[in-house]
Coordinates of C-alpha atoms in Angstrom, one line a residue:
M1 CA 224.9 94.6 98.7
R2 CA 222.8 93.0 96.1
V3 CA 223.0 89.3 95.4
A4 CA 222.3 88.2 91.9
V5 CA 220.0 85.3 91.8
P6 CA 220.0 83.3 88.6
A7 CA 216.6 83.1 86.9
D8 CA 214.9 79.8 86.9
K9 CA 214.5 79.1 83.2
R10 CA 211.9 76.4 84.0
F11 CA 209.4 79.1 85.0
R12 CA 207.2 80.5 82.3
R13 CA 204.4 83.1 82.7
A14 CA 201.1 81.5 82.0
R15 CA 199.6 82.7 78.8
V16 CA 195.9 83.0 79.8
T17 CA 193.5 84.6 77.5
P18 CA 190.2 85.6 79.1
A19 CA 187.3 83.5 77.9
R20 CA 184.7 85.3 75.9
R21 CA 181.1 85.2 77.1
A22 CA 178.9 83.0 75.0
R23 CA 176.3 85.0 73.1
L24 CA 172.8 83.8 73.9
F25 CA 171.3 84.9 70.6
V26 CA 172.9 85.8 67.4
F27 CA 170.7 87.6 65.1
T28 CA 170.7 86.4 61.5
W29 CA 168.2 87.0 58.8
S30 CA 167.6 83.3 58.3
R31 CA 166.6 82.9 62.0
A32 CA 164.3 86.0 61.8
A33 CA 162.6 84.6 58.7
R34 CA 162.0 81.2 60.4
A35 CA 160.6 83.0 63.5
A36 CA 158.3 85.1 61.3
V37 CA 157.0 82.0 59.5
L38 CA 156.4 80.2 62.8
L39 CA 154.5 83.2 64.3
A40 CA 152.4 83.5 61.2
G41 CA 151.5 79.8 61.4
I42 CA 150.5 80.2 65.1
L43 CA 148.3 83.2 64.4
Y44 CA 146.6 81.6 61.4
G45 CA 146.0 78.4 63.4
G46 CA 144.4 80.5 66.2
Y47 CA 142.3 82.4 63.7
R48 CA 141.0 79.2 62.1
A49 CA 140.3 77.6 65.5
S50 CA 138.4 80.6 66.8
S51 CA 136.4 80.9 63.5
F52 CA 135.5 77.2 63.8
L53 CA 134.4 77.6 67.4
L54 CA 132.4 80.7 66.9
G55 CA 130.7 79.2 63.9
A56 CA 130.0 75.8 65.4
Q57 CA 126.4 74.7 65.5
A58 CA 126.6 73.9 69.2
L59 CA 127.3 77.5 69.9
T60 CA 124.4 78.9 67.8
I61 CA 121.3 79.6 69.7
T62 CA 118.5 77.5 68.3
R63 CA 116.3 76.6 71.4
F64 CA 114.8 78.2 74.4
N65 CA 113.9 76.4 77.7
V66 CA 111.2 78.5 79.5
S67 CA 110.2 77.9 83.1
G68 CA 108.2 79.7 85.8
N69 CA 105.4 80.8 83.5
S70 CA 101.7 80.1 84.1
R71 CA 99.7 83.0 82.8
M72 CA 102.1 83.5 79.8
S73 CA 102.6 80.7 77.4
S74 CA 106.1 79.5 76.5
G75 CA 105.4 80.7 73.0
E76 CA 104.7 84.2 74.2
V77 CA 108.0 84.3 76.1
V78 CA 109.9 82.9 73.1
A79 CA 108.3 85.5 70.8
L80 CA 109.8 88.3 72.9
L81 CA 113.3 86.7 72.3
E82 CA 112.9 85.7 68.7
G83 CA 115.6 88.1 67.6
L84 CA 118.1 86.2 69.7
R85 CA 117.7 83.0 67.7
G86 CA 120.7 82.4 65.5
S87 CA 123.1 84.4 67.6
N88 CA 126.4 83.0 68.9
M89 CA 125.8 82.1 72.6
V90 CA 129.5 83.0 73.5
T91 CA 129.5 86.5 72.2
V92 CA 125.9 87.6 72.6
D93 CA 125.0 89.9 75.5
L94 CA 121.9 88.5 77.2
E95 CA 121.2 91.5 79.5
P96 CA 119.3 93.6 76.9
W97 CA 117.1 90.5 76.2
R98 CA 116.4 90.1 79.9
L99 CA 115.3 93.7 80.0
T100 CA 113.0 93.0 77.1
L101 CA 111.3 90.3 79.1
L102 CA 110.9 92.7 82.0
R103 CA 109.0 95.1 79.8
S104 CA 106.2 92.5 79.4
P105 CA 103.3 93.5 81.8
W106 CA 103.2 90.0 83.3
V107 CA 106.9 89.5 84.0
A108 CA 108.1 90.6 87.5
Q109 CA 111.6 89.0 87.4
A110 CA 113.6 87.2 84.7
A111 CA 116.9 85.3 84.5
M112 CA 118.7 83.9 81.5
R113 CA 121.7 81.5 81.2
R114 CA 123.5 79.7 78.4
V115 CA 123.2 75.9 78.2
L116 CA 125.2 73.9 75.7
P117 CA 124.4 72.9 73.0
G118 CA 122.7 76.0 71.5
T119 CA 120.1 76.5 74.3
V120 CA 119.2 79.5 76.4
A121 CA 117.4 78.7 79.7
V122 CA 114.8 81.4 80.6
A123 CA 113.3 81.5 84.1
I124 CA 110.6 84.1 84.9
A125 CA 108.5 85.0 87.9
E126 CA 105.1 86.4 86.9
R127 CA 103.2 89.2 88.7
Q128 CA 100.2 88.0 90.7
P129 CA 96.9 89.9 90.3
M130 CA 95.1 90.8 93.5
G131 CA 92.2 92.9 92.2
I132 CA 90.6 94.9 89.4
G133 CA 91.3 98.6 90.0
R134 CA 88.7 101.2 88.9
V135 CA 90.5 104.4 88.1
R136 CA 88.2 107.1 86.7
D137 CA 86.5 105.4 83.7
N138 CA 89.0 102.6 83.3
L139 CA 89.6 99.2 84.8
Y140 CA 93.1 97.8 85.4
L141 CA 94.4 94.5 86.6
I142 CA 96.3 95.3 89.8
D143 CA 99.2 93.1 91.1
D144 CA 99.9 92.3 94.8
R145 CA 102.1 95.4 95.1
G146 CA 99.5 97.8 93.8
G147 CA 101.0 98.1 90.4
I148 CA 99.1 98.0 87.1
I149 CA 99.6 94.8 85.2
D150 CA 97.4 95.5 82.2
E151 CA 94.1 97.1 81.3
F152 CA 91.3 94.8 82.3
G153 CA 89.2 93.4 79.4
P154 CA 87.5 90.3 78.0
N155 CA 90.8 88.4 77.8
Y156 CA 91.0 88.4 81.6
A157 CA 87.4 87.4 82.2
E158 CA 88.5 84.2 84.0
F159 CA 89.8 86.2 87.0
D160 CA 87.3 86.4 89.9
L161 CA 88.8 89.3 91.8
P162 CA 87.4 92.1 93.9
I163 CA 86.9 95.6 92.5
I164 CA 89.1 98.2 94.1
N165 CA 87.8 101.7 94.2
G166 CA 89.4 105.0 95.3
L167 CA 92.9 104.3 93.9
A168 CA 93.2 107.5 92.0
A169 CA 94.3 110.6 93.8
G170 CA 94.9 113.8 91.9
P171 CA 97.1 113.9 88.7
P172 CA 99.3 110.9 87.7
G173 CA 102.4 110.4 89.8
A174 CA 106.0 111.1 88.8
D175 CA 106.2 107.6 87.2
G176 CA 103.0 108.3 85.1
S177 CA 100.9 105.9 87.1
P178 CA 97.3 107.0 87.7
I179 CA 97.3 105.0 91.0
D180 CA 98.1 106.5 94.4
G181 CA 100.8 104.3 96.0
K182 CA 99.5 104.6 99.6
R183 CA 96.0 103.6 98.6
A184 CA 97.1 100.7 96.5
G185 CA 99.3 99.6 99.4
L186 CA 96.3 99.7 101.8
A187 CA 94.3 97.5 99.4
A188 CA 97.2 95.0 99.1
H189 CA 97.5 94.9 102.9
V190 CA 93.8 94.2 103.3
L191 CA 93.8 91.4 100.7
W192 CA 97.0 89.8 102.2
S193 CA 95.4 89.9 105.6
L194 CA 92.4 88.0 104.3
Q195 CA 94.5 85.2 103.0
A196 CA 94.3 83.7 106.5
R197 CA 90.6 83.3 106.0
P198 CA 90.1 82.1 102.4
S199 CA 86.3 81.6 102.8
L200 CA 86.0 85.3 103.8
A201 CA 88.4 86.4 101.1
K202 CA 86.2 84.8 98.4
Q203 CA 83.2 86.8 99.7
V204 CA 84.8 90.2 99.2
S205 CA 83.2 92.0 96.2
E206 CA 84.6 95.5 96.5
I207 CA 87.2 97.4 98.4
D208 CA 87.2 101.2 98.8
V209 CA 90.4 102.9 99.7
S210 CA 89.3 106.5 99.1
D211 CA 90.5 107.1 102.7
A212 CA 94.2 106.0 102.7
R213 CA 93.9 105.1 106.4
D214 CA 90.6 103.2 106.4
A215 CA 89.5 100.6 103.9
V216 CA 85.8 99.8 103.4
L217 CA 84.8 96.3 102.2
L218 CA 81.6 95.2 100.5
L219 CA 80.8 91.5 100.6
K220 CA 78.9 89.6 97.9
G221 CA 75.2 89.6 98.4
D222 CA 75.5 92.1 101.3
T223 CA 75.0 95.9 101.1
T224 CA 76.6 96.5 104.5
L225 CA 79.8 98.5 104.3

């Protein structure tokens, strides 16, 4: 049988209302306007700062520091880079100017770097002449690798170098050079070998490499081949 149990009037069901999650951000037009003003201020400040830095005198190329040159004067090197003066040293691309230096007949290697304030350091390695090549009816100053430096003329009269004959072989090569590479290499090998005997090297008047496997030397004051 059922037994009636009197209700305990002291007990009350807890009235618990689930807490609402706090909203991290509440969009309002006033907040959006303040954020837009702040962003605009940051962007404008960055623009003004970058404009100042890019236009600063310390970043404008005004000087060149040239090293490694002996045949070429520093003025001749700087003349090749004159269009670089006044450029911004942060944004300018130095590689095209390095290639400009390499197009000079005397420059074998070139390197450039930025040095604050406003300076570009230029280091070059010059080609070393080994002889005067006779190619058909023309004379050329030849470097130690058998390449043509420049056409030989009165401006190179200070060079006391042997005449190299027999360099031409048939039509010009694929690179347009009138010099045969193997014959030029033989002449360079002979001259390098003579460096061990400087007194003998100074006596060499002519070298004939018409035969790419056998060089013929003519000494000064001696008609013996």
